Short mmCIF file of C-alpha atoms and ligand atoms in Angstrom, two decimals:
data_model
loop_
_atom_site.label_atom_id
_atom_site.label_comp_id
_atom_site.label_asym_id
_atom_site.label_seq_id
_atom_site.Cartn_x
_atom_site.Cartn_y
_atom_site.Cartn_z
CA MET G 284 -21.01 -11.43 21.47
CA GLY G 285 -20.26 -11.08 17.89
CA PHE G 286 -16.91 -11.76 16.34
CA SER G 287 -14.25 -9.10 16.23
CA LYS G 288 -13.31 -8.29 12.75
CA PRO G 289 -9.68 -8.22 11.68
CA ARG G 290 -7.93 -4.75 10.78
CA THR G 291 -7.13 -6.03 7.42
CA LYS G 292 -8.10 -8.35 4.74
CA PHE G 293 -6.39 -10.64 2.47
CA TYR G 294 -8.21 -10.34 -0.76
CA ASN G 295 -9.06 -13.29 -3.06
CA CYS G 296 -7.06 -16.00 -1.11
CA GLY G 297 -9.45 -18.80 -2.40
CA THR G 298 -8.60 -17.94 -6.03
CA VAL G 299 -4.82 -17.85 -4.99
CA TYR G 300 -4.56 -21.14 -3.13
CA LYS G 301 -6.64 -22.99 -5.65
CA GLN G 302 -4.51 -21.88 -8.57
CA ALA G 303 -1.28 -22.34 -6.94
CA ALA G 304 -2.16 -25.90 -5.79
CA ALA G 305 -3.48 -26.76 -9.25
CA ASP G 306 -0.36 -25.50 -10.96
CA LEU G 307 1.98 -27.36 -8.61
CA LEU G 308 0.27 -30.60 -8.74
CA ARG G 309 0.69 -30.24 -12.30
CA PHE G 310 4.19 -29.07 -12.44
CA ARG G 311 3.06 -26.03 -14.66
CA VAL G 312 3.79 -23.10 -12.66
CA HIS G 313 5.97 -21.62 -14.99
CA ARG G 314 4.33 -22.99 -18.25
CA GLY G 315 1.57 -21.14 -20.31
CA ASN G 316 1.05 -17.86 -22.14
CA GLU G 317 -0.93 -16.40 -19.33
CA VAL G 318 1.37 -13.66 -18.46
CA ALA G 319 1.14 -12.19 -21.85
CA ASP G 320 -2.47 -12.78 -22.15
CA PHE G 321 -2.87 -10.88 -18.74
CA GLU G 322 -0.83 -8.08 -19.77
CA ALA G 323 -2.85 -7.46 -22.87
CA HIS G 324 -6.17 -7.78 -20.74
CA ALA G 325 -4.60 -5.50 -18.22
CA ALA G 326 -3.64 -2.71 -20.84
CA GLU G 327 -6.89 -2.80 -22.31
CA HIS G 328 -8.68 -2.72 -18.82
CA PHE G 329 -6.72 0.18 -17.38
CA GLY G 330 -6.47 2.01 -20.88
CA CYS G 331 -2.96 2.05 -21.74
CA ARG G 332 -0.86 0.76 -24.60
CA TYR G 333 1.67 -1.36 -22.68
CA ALA G 334 1.19 -3.44 -19.39
CA ILE G 335 4.21 -5.21 -18.24
CA ALA G 336 4.19 -7.75 -15.25
CA THR G 337 7.05 -7.27 -13.01
CA PRO G 338 8.51 -9.28 -9.84
CA LEU G 339 7.02 -6.57 -7.63
CA ALA G 340 5.78 -2.99 -7.84
CA ARG G 341 8.94 -1.78 -6.52
CA MET G 342 10.83 -3.60 -9.18
CA GLY G 343 8.61 -1.68 -11.87
CA ILE G 344 9.68 1.58 -10.33
CA TYR G 345 13.09 0.57 -10.37
CA LEU G 346 13.29 -0.45 -14.10
CA CYS G 347 11.30 2.99 -14.95
CA LEU G 348 13.99 4.83 -13.00
CA ARG G 349 16.70 3.09 -14.99
CA TYR G 350 15.02 4.00 -18.06
CA PHE G 351 14.47 7.68 -17.19
CA ILE G 352 17.30 8.85 -15.35
CA ARG G 353 21.07 9.04 -15.65
CA GLU G 354 23.46 8.06 -12.69
CA GLY G 355 23.69 10.77 -10.15
CA GLN G 356 20.39 12.36 -11.04
CA SER G 357 18.05 13.26 -8.10
CA VAL G 358 14.29 11.62 -7.81
CA LEU G 359 11.96 13.89 -6.63
CA GLN G 360 9.77 11.83 -4.28
CA SER G 361 7.64 11.80 -1.09
CA PRO G 362 9.26 10.74 2.20
CA TYR G 363 6.10 9.35 3.30
CA THR G 364 6.07 6.16 1.72
CA LEU G 365 7.60 2.29 1.86
CA ALA G 366 11.29 2.61 2.48
CA GLU G 367 12.00 0.26 -0.15
CA VAL G 368 10.89 2.87 -2.75
CA ILE G 369 13.56 5.04 -1.47
CA ASN G 370 16.03 2.15 -1.71
CA ILE G 371 14.96 1.51 -5.20
CA ALA G 372 15.78 4.77 -6.30
CA VAL G 373 19.10 4.72 -4.98
CA CYS G 374 19.83 1.09 -6.70
CA ALA G 375 18.69 2.52 -9.76
CA GLY G 376 21.45 5.18 -9.60
CA GLY G 377 19.12 8.01 -8.25
CA LYS G 378 19.46 10.53 -5.46
CA PRO G 379 16.22 10.73 -3.43
CA LEU G 380 15.08 14.33 -3.36
CA PHE G 381 12.51 14.58 -0.72
CA SER G 382 9.57 17.09 -0.86
CA ASP G 383 7.15 17.75 1.85
CA VAL G 384 3.58 16.24 1.88
CA ASP G 385 0.22 17.68 2.07
CA PRO G 386 -1.27 17.78 5.90
CA GLN G 387 -4.50 15.47 4.97
CA ASN G 388 -3.48 12.99 2.59
CA GLY G 389 0.24 12.67 2.90
CA HIS G 390 0.68 13.14 -0.94
CA LEU G 391 3.38 15.09 -2.34
CA ASP G 392 2.15 18.83 -1.89
CA PRO G 393 2.30 20.68 -5.36
CA GLN G 394 3.14 23.96 -3.24
CA LYS G 395 6.36 22.26 -1.81
CA LEU G 396 8.00 20.59 -4.66
CA ASN G 397 11.93 20.39 -4.63
CA TYR G 398 13.65 20.77 -7.97
CA THR G 399 17.27 20.89 -9.25
CA ASP G 400 18.73 21.05 -12.62
CA ASN G 401 19.83 17.49 -11.98
CA THR G 402 16.32 15.97 -11.15
CA GLY G 403 15.88 13.34 -13.55
CA ALA G 404 12.36 11.97 -12.44
CA MET G 405 9.44 12.45 -10.23
CA ILE G 406 7.62 9.45 -8.18
CA VAL G 407 3.99 10.31 -7.27
CA THR G 408 2.31 7.95 -4.95
CA HIS G 409 -1.38 7.75 -4.68
CA LEU G 410 -1.90 6.44 -0.79
CA HIS G 411 -5.00 4.51 0.30
CA GLY G 412 -6.71 4.53 -2.84
CA ILE G 413 -7.07 8.53 -3.15
CA PRO G 414 -5.33 10.03 -5.92
CA ALA G 415 -2.70 12.65 -5.31
CA GLU G 416 -3.32 16.44 -7.03
CA MET G 417 -2.47 15.16 -10.32
CA ASP G 418 -3.40 18.45 -12.13
CA GLU G 419 -0.95 20.39 -10.28
CA LEU G 420 1.76 17.61 -10.25
CA LEU G 421 1.84 17.03 -14.04
CA ASP G 422 2.14 20.66 -14.64
CA PHE G 423 4.87 20.98 -12.55
CA SER G 424 6.58 18.13 -14.33
CA GLN G 425 5.95 19.67 -17.77
CA GLN G 426 7.11 22.72 -16.84
CA HIS G 427 10.43 21.42 -15.64
CA ASN G 428 10.04 18.57 -18.49
CA ILE G 429 10.75 15.64 -15.94
CA PRO G 430 8.94 12.23 -16.31
CA VAL G 431 6.32 11.11 -13.68
CA ILE G 432 6.16 7.68 -12.40
CA GLU G 433 3.11 7.01 -10.56
CA ASP G 434 3.24 4.48 -7.56
CA ALA G 435 -0.50 3.23 -7.66
CA ALA G 436 0.57 0.21 -5.52
CA GLN G 437 -2.41 1.04 -3.16
CA SER G 438 -4.68 2.41 -5.65
CA ALA G 439 -5.58 -0.06 -8.47
CA GLY G 440 -8.99 0.87 -9.81
CA THR G 441 -8.82 4.58 -8.48
CA LYS G 442 -9.57 7.21 -11.09
CA TYR G 443 -8.82 10.86 -11.75
CA ARG G 444 -10.47 12.79 -14.30
CA GLY G 445 -12.11 9.55 -15.55
CA ARG G 446 -8.93 7.79 -15.98
CA PHE G 447 -7.05 5.15 -14.03
CA VAL G 448 -4.21 6.39 -11.62
CA GLY G 449 -1.14 4.68 -13.22
CA THR G 450 -2.08 5.99 -16.40
CA LEU G 451 -1.66 9.53 -16.03
CA GLY G 452 2.05 10.24 -16.06
CA ASP G 453 4.71 8.75 -18.10
CA ALA G 454 4.67 5.34 -16.47
CA GLY G 455 2.70 3.90 -13.60
CA VAL G 456 3.01 0.89 -11.22
CA LEU G 457 0.36 -1.47 -9.65
CA SER G 458 1.14 -4.07 -6.80
CA PHE G 459 -0.02 -7.60 -6.76
CA GLY G 460 1.22 -8.26 -3.44
CA MET G 461 -0.67 -10.13 -0.67
CA HIS G 462 -1.61 -6.97 0.96
CA LYS G 463 -3.01 -5.34 -2.09
CA GLN G 464 -6.66 -5.90 -3.56
CA LEU G 465 -4.95 -7.72 -6.62
CA ASN G 466 -3.51 -10.68 -4.57
CA ALA G 467 -0.94 -12.97 -6.60
CA VAL G 468 1.01 -13.49 -3.56
CA TYR G 469 3.61 -11.01 -4.87
CA GLY G 470 4.19 -9.16 -8.02
CA GLY G 471 3.51 -5.93 -9.78
CA MET G 472 2.84 -4.38 -12.99
CA VAL G 473 4.21 -1.24 -14.96
CA LEU G 474 1.59 0.62 -17.09
CA THR G 475 2.80 3.01 -19.76
CA ASP G 476 2.17 4.26 -23.54
CA ASN G 477 5.85 4.85 -24.05
CA GLY G 478 6.90 1.88 -26.39
CA ASP G 479 10.55 2.34 -25.80
CA LEU G 480 10.24 2.09 -22.08
CA ALA G 481 8.21 -1.08 -22.36
CA LYS G 482 10.64 -2.69 -24.68
CA PHE G 483 13.66 -1.74 -22.11
CA ILE G 484 11.76 -3.23 -19.35
CA GLN G 485 10.83 -6.37 -21.11
CA ALA G 486 14.55 -6.71 -22.13
CA GLU G 487 15.54 -6.34 -18.66
CA LEU G 488 13.08 -9.02 -17.41
CA LEU G 489 14.55 -11.50 -19.75
CA LYS G 490 17.56 -11.42 -17.50
CA PHE G 491 15.82 -12.45 -14.52
CA ARG G 492 14.94 -16.25 -13.74
CA ASP G 493 12.03 -18.02 -12.98
CA ILE G 494 11.24 -18.20 -9.18
CA PRO G 495 12.38 -21.27 -7.40
CA ILE G 496 9.26 -23.44 -6.53
CA ALA G 497 10.81 -23.46 -2.86
CA THR G 498 10.60 -19.72 -2.70
CA LEU G 499 7.03 -19.50 -3.99
CA LEU G 500 5.95 -22.15 -1.36
CA ASP G 501 7.56 -20.24 1.21
CA LYS G 502 5.52 -16.95 0.30
CA LEU G 503 2.34 -18.97 0.01
CA ALA G 504 2.98 -20.50 3.51
CA TYR G 505 3.48 -17.22 4.72
CA LEU G 506 0.16 -15.85 3.24
CA LEU G 507 -1.69 -18.64 4.62
CA ARG G 508 -0.50 -18.23 8.09
CA LEU G 509 -1.41 -14.58 8.22
CA HIS G 510 -4.81 -15.29 6.46
CA ALA G 511 -5.37 -18.28 8.96
CA LEU G 512 -4.69 -16.06 12.01
CA SER G 513 -6.90 -12.98 10.60
CA THR G 514 -9.86 -15.45 9.76
CA ASN G 515 -12.86 -16.18 12.22
CA PRO G 516 -13.12 -17.84 14.44
CA THR G 517 -9.36 -18.06 14.98
CA PHE G 518 -9.06 -14.41 14.84
CA SER G 519 -11.94 -13.71 17.42
CA TRP G 520 -11.03 -16.34 19.71
CA LEU G 521 -7.19 -16.43 19.67
CA MET G 522 -5.53 -13.54 17.80
CA PHE G 523 -7.51 -10.63 18.91
CA PRO G 524 -7.63 -11.28 22.56
CA LEU G 525 -3.81 -11.80 22.40
CA LEU G 526 -3.14 -8.54 20.48
CA ARG G 527 -5.64 -6.80 22.67
CA TYR G 528 -3.59 -8.15 25.85
CA GLY G 529 -0.30 -7.07 24.34
CA LEU G 530 -1.66 -3.54 23.41
CA LEU G 531 -3.27 -2.83 26.61
CA ASN G 532 -0.27 -4.31 28.75
CA ASP G 533 2.69 -3.18 26.64
CA VAL G 534 3.86 -6.88 26.15
CA ASP G 535 6.41 -6.42 23.39
CA TRP G 536 6.64 -9.83 22.26
CA ILE G 537 2.84 -9.80 21.49
CA ASN G 538 3.10 -6.40 20.04
CA ASN G 539 6.13 -7.42 17.68
CA ILE G 540 3.73 -10.25 16.26
CA VAL G 541 2.15 -7.71 14.32
CA ALA G 542 4.63 -4.74 14.26
CA VAL G 543 5.57 -4.06 10.72
CA GLN G 544 9.11 -4.18 11.94
CA PRO G 545 10.79 -3.00 8.74
CA ASP G 546 14.58 -3.48 9.22
CA ILE G 547 15.08 -0.35 7.30
CA LYS G 548 18.42 0.34 5.83
CA LEU G 549 20.15 1.97 2.89
CA LYS G 550 20.69 -0.38 0.19
CA HIS G 551 22.76 0.07 -3.25
CA ASP G 552 21.99 -3.28 -4.71
CA ILE G 553 18.63 -5.01 -5.17
CA ASP G 554 17.64 -7.96 -3.38
CA ASP G 555 18.38 -11.11 -5.38
CA TRP G 556 15.06 -12.53 -4.79
CA TYR G 557 13.50 -9.55 -6.33
CA LYS G 558 15.23 -10.52 -9.77
CA HIS G 559 12.83 -13.13 -11.12
CA ARG G 560 9.90 -13.28 -13.38
CA PHE G 561 6.32 -13.03 -12.80
CA SER G 562 5.23 -16.68 -13.40
CA PRO G 563 2.27 -17.71 -15.47
CA CYS G 564 0.76 -19.49 -12.44
CA GLN G 565 0.48 -15.71 -10.94
CA ALA G 566 -1.14 -14.50 -13.91
CA ARG G 567 -3.69 -17.03 -14.03
CA MET G 568 -4.80 -15.90 -10.53
CA LEU G 569 -5.68 -12.31 -11.67
CA PRO G 570 -8.22 -11.98 -14.25
CA SER G 571 -11.11 -13.05 -12.06
CA GLN G 572 -9.93 -10.68 -9.35
CA LEU G 573 -9.82 -7.71 -11.98
CA ARG G 574 -13.33 -8.41 -12.86
CA ARG G 575 -14.43 -8.14 -9.14
CA LEU G 576 -12.26 -5.15 -8.49
CA ALA G 577 -14.91 -2.54 -9.64
CA SER G 578 -17.73 -3.92 -7.26
CA ASP G 579 -15.21 -4.24 -4.57
CA ASP G 580 -14.17 -0.52 -4.95
CA ALA G 581 -17.75 0.30 -4.93
CA VAL G 582 -18.44 -1.31 -1.51
CA ARG G 583 -15.33 0.50 -0.10
CA PHE G 584 -16.39 3.65 -1.26
CA THR G 585 -19.77 3.20 0.46
CA ASN G 586 -17.88 2.28 3.53
CA ALA G 587 -15.87 5.44 3.30
CA ARG G 588 -18.92 7.35 2.81
CA GLN G 589 -20.18 6.16 6.04
CA TYR G 590 -16.98 7.20 7.84
CA PHE G 591 -17.13 10.58 6.51
CA VAL G 592 -20.51 11.14 7.57
CA GLY G 593 -20.15 9.51 11.06
CA LEU G 594 -16.96 11.06 11.86
CA SER G 595 -17.32 14.47 10.47
CA GLN G 596 -17.12 17.48 12.76
CA ILE G 597 -15.08 16.18 15.60
CA LYS G 598 -12.48 18.41 16.68
CA GLY G 599 -9.02 17.19 16.47
CA LEU G 600 -9.96 14.58 14.20
CA THR G 601 -8.49 14.99 10.69
CA LEU G 602 -10.47 13.26 7.82
CA PRO G 603 -9.15 12.52 4.33
CA ARG G 604 -9.54 15.31 1.58
CA ILE G 605 -10.72 14.18 -1.81
CA PRO G 606 -8.93 16.21 -4.76
CA GLU G 607 -11.23 17.55 -7.26
CA HIS G 608 -11.74 15.32 -10.33
CA ALA G 609 -10.93 12.11 -8.13
CA GLN G 610 -12.88 8.92 -8.16
CA PRO G 611 -11.22 7.32 -4.86
CA THR G 612 -11.60 3.77 -3.93
CA PHE G 613 -10.22 3.92 -0.24
CA ALA G 614 -8.01 0.82 0.45
CA TYR G 615 -8.58 1.95 3.91
CA PHE G 616 -9.91 5.33 5.42
CA PRO G 617 -7.14 7.20 6.68
CA ILE G 618 -7.76 9.43 9.71
CA GLN G 619 -5.24 11.44 11.62
CA VAL G 620 -5.29 11.95 15.52
CA ALA G 621 -2.58 13.43 18.03
CA GLU G 622 -2.31 10.32 19.77
CA PRO G 623 -2.82 7.32 17.35
CA GLN G 624 -1.59 4.60 19.94
CA GLN G 625 -4.11 5.79 22.39
CA LEU G 626 -7.02 5.60 20.08
CA LEU G 627 -5.56 2.23 19.03
CA ARG G 628 -5.87 1.15 22.73
CA TRP G 629 -9.16 2.71 23.33
CA LEU G 630 -10.69 0.68 20.16
CA SER G 631 -9.12 -2.30 21.04
CA PHE G 632 -10.26 -2.07 24.69
CA TYR G 633 -13.79 -1.82 23.04
CA GLY G 634 -13.11 -4.84 20.98
CA GLN G 635 -12.49 -3.16 17.69
CA ASP G 636 -9.05 -4.19 15.77
CA VAL G 637 -7.54 -1.34 13.91
CA VAL G 638 -4.05 -0.57 12.48
CA THR G 639 -1.83 2.79 12.21
CA GLN G 640 -0.03 3.39 9.04
CA HIS G 641 3.51 2.07 9.35
CA PHE G 642 5.22 4.22 6.90
CA SER G 643 7.91 6.40 8.34
CA ASN G 644 8.89 10.01 7.16
CA CYS G 645 11.76 8.77 5.32
CA ALA G 646 13.44 12.05 5.13
CA ASP G 647 14.17 11.90 8.76
CA LEU G 648 15.69 8.31 9.18
CA GLU G 649 19.05 7.62 10.32
CA CYS G 650 19.77 5.20 7.31
CA PHE G 651 18.82 8.00 4.77
CA VAL G 652 20.83 10.66 6.06
CA PRO G 653 22.61 11.50 2.93
CA PHE G 654 19.22 12.39 1.39
CA ARG G 655 17.92 14.23 4.96
CA SER G 656 15.46 16.97 4.38
CA GLU G 657 13.17 18.89 6.47
CA CYS G 658 9.68 17.65 6.01
CA PRO G 659 7.70 18.51 8.91
CA THR G 660 4.50 17.82 7.45
CA ALA G 661 5.43 14.18 6.47
CA ALA G 662 6.70 13.84 10.20
CA LYS G 663 3.44 14.88 11.58
CA VAL G 664 1.23 12.71 9.09
CA ALA G 665 3.50 9.65 9.96
CA SER G 666 3.00 10.24 13.74
CA SER G 667 -0.53 10.67 13.45
CA LEU G 668 -2.39 8.44 10.82
CA MET G 669 -4.44 5.45 11.46
CA LEU G 670 -6.47 3.28 9.00
CA LEU G 671 -9.69 2.31 9.37
CA PRO G 672 -10.86 -0.86 7.72
CA THR G 673 -13.16 -0.54 4.36
CA TYR G 674 -12.93 -3.94 3.05
CA PRO G 675 -16.19 -5.31 1.44
CA SER G 676 -16.89 -7.75 4.11
CA TYR G 677 -16.50 -5.36 6.87
CA SER G 678 -20.01 -4.77 7.96
CA LYS G 679 -21.92 -1.56 8.35
CA GLN G 680 -22.48 -2.29 11.95
CA GLN G 681 -18.64 -2.75 12.47
CA ILE G 682 -18.18 0.63 10.65
CA GLU G 683 -20.82 2.18 13.10
CA ARG G 684 -19.20 0.73 16.22
CA ASN G 685 -15.77 2.25 15.05
CA ILE G 686 -17.57 5.50 14.63
CA GLN G 687 -19.18 5.39 18.17
CA ILE G 688 -16.09 4.38 19.88
CA ILE G 689 -14.09 7.06 18.16
CA ARG G 690 -16.76 9.68 19.11
CA GLY G 691 -16.53 8.56 22.53
CA TYR G 692 -12.96 8.96 22.65
CA PHE G 693 -13.09 12.55 21.63
CA GLU G 694 -16.10 13.06 24.11
CA ALA G 695 -13.96 11.66 26.87
CA GLY G 696 -11.29 14.18 26.01
CA GLN G 697 -8.94 11.68 24.48
CA PRO G 698 -7.82 10.03 27.34
CA ALA G 699 -4.68 7.88 27.66
CA PHE G 700 -4.66 4.15 28.84
CA ASP G 701 -2.59 3.73 31.82
CA ALA G 702 -0.39 0.76 30.31
CA LYS G 703 0.22 -0.78 33.97
CA LEU G 704 -3.47 -0.92 34.54
CA SER G 705 -4.34 -4.40 33.92
CA LEU G 706 -7.57 -3.96 31.93
CA PRO G 707 -9.78 -7.09 32.13
CA ILE G 708 -10.40 -8.82 28.97
C1 PLP X 963 3.06 -2.12 -1.30
C2 PLP X 963 3.37 -0.75 -1.79
C3 PLP X 963 4.64 -0.73 -2.62
C4 PLP X 963 5.35 -2.15 -2.88
O1 PLP X 963 4.57 -2.98 -3.55
P1 PLP X 963 5.42 -4.40 -3.81
O2 PLP X 963 4.71 -5.08 -4.85
O3 PLP X 963 5.63 -4.94 -2.43
O4 PLP X 963 6.81 -3.95 -4.19
C5 PLP X 963 4.94 0.37 -3.14
N1 PLP X 963 4.28 1.55 -2.69
C6 PLP X 963 3.38 1.57 -1.93
C7 PLP X 963 2.68 2.87 -1.65
C8 PLP X 963 2.97 0.46 -1.29
O5 PLP X 963 1.84 0.40 -0.70
#
């Protein structure tokens, strides 16, 4: 039997460890001009005037909002995103104004945009490496004269009308978090042509500290642990059988190992550890990764096409929709089914490790009651979305296996696994 392939990939870990080790040993984590060098390089690569490295993508959004909105103004945004992106708007003095999403991709639906006289900005999220409907969304923003901040955290390299997403609105952010394709352990970047905004962000960043080495080591150790567990043979021999057993038998402590258990609460102040500068050590991790990005994107695109062909015309299965003018990069291949937990079990039973999307419909969460809004489509997307792996080292055979197993699930009439049935491993 071959190895099971993990649901997710930590990109470019070798580069990350090598750079971190070299810099730690030479005591030069915070020394060097590479942050400015990489910023110049990224601005040229992505095609904008300014690129500014930030502690995290969410801090990039935060700083943009601080610049664009006045205290108390509302921020038009999708409820189908990371809860911290909602909190960041609150921390910046804004009031989240949720608008519902489109049923296929979970992007802001241009037909359902909310707006008040007191709306100060709009955040557009590009999910899974698929661009949102930018033509319509930008039309709306121009009509109402509100700035657009693009959240391209999952979509570095994705294009729309030949331009990189993140450079179509007034500002855009990328993430260099460990779960993203450009991995600097953590970190982000604001892309913009607005010199005033760039100056504002740079001035704010000067108030932040260098990250303590102990904190950096903590993050590295966390990445190392996740990476080791999701690498073969450890994954196939230890992690996958354990996860599979937990999933098929409803063993909470096992399921909690991988449950992205965001302890979601409303925040009015940004976490202290968000307030540090992106380090030269991290900037040194990125140029080689940026050079590889396009070829990785191309492989993911081919993998997505294989899913498209193999999974077309299954009744009850929703495939992503590619907007006109889009060049998607498919961080994952998102599909929607009525009972994702059941399909997850079915796949796991047959040896395939897959994950559901962990974003909630934030418009419906208890902690965000002050901003509650009816977003039925976001609720539906949040309860039905699964992410099939597309990463470059995921083989054609594994994709074909996923396709066949999913087809089998639908041919069998989407059966439920009895949790009490002890299924053999
Ligand atoms: C990962 C992610 C973020 C946050 O990125 P950080 O760098 O961790 O702040 C924001 N939005 C979306 C859609 C993401 O996937």
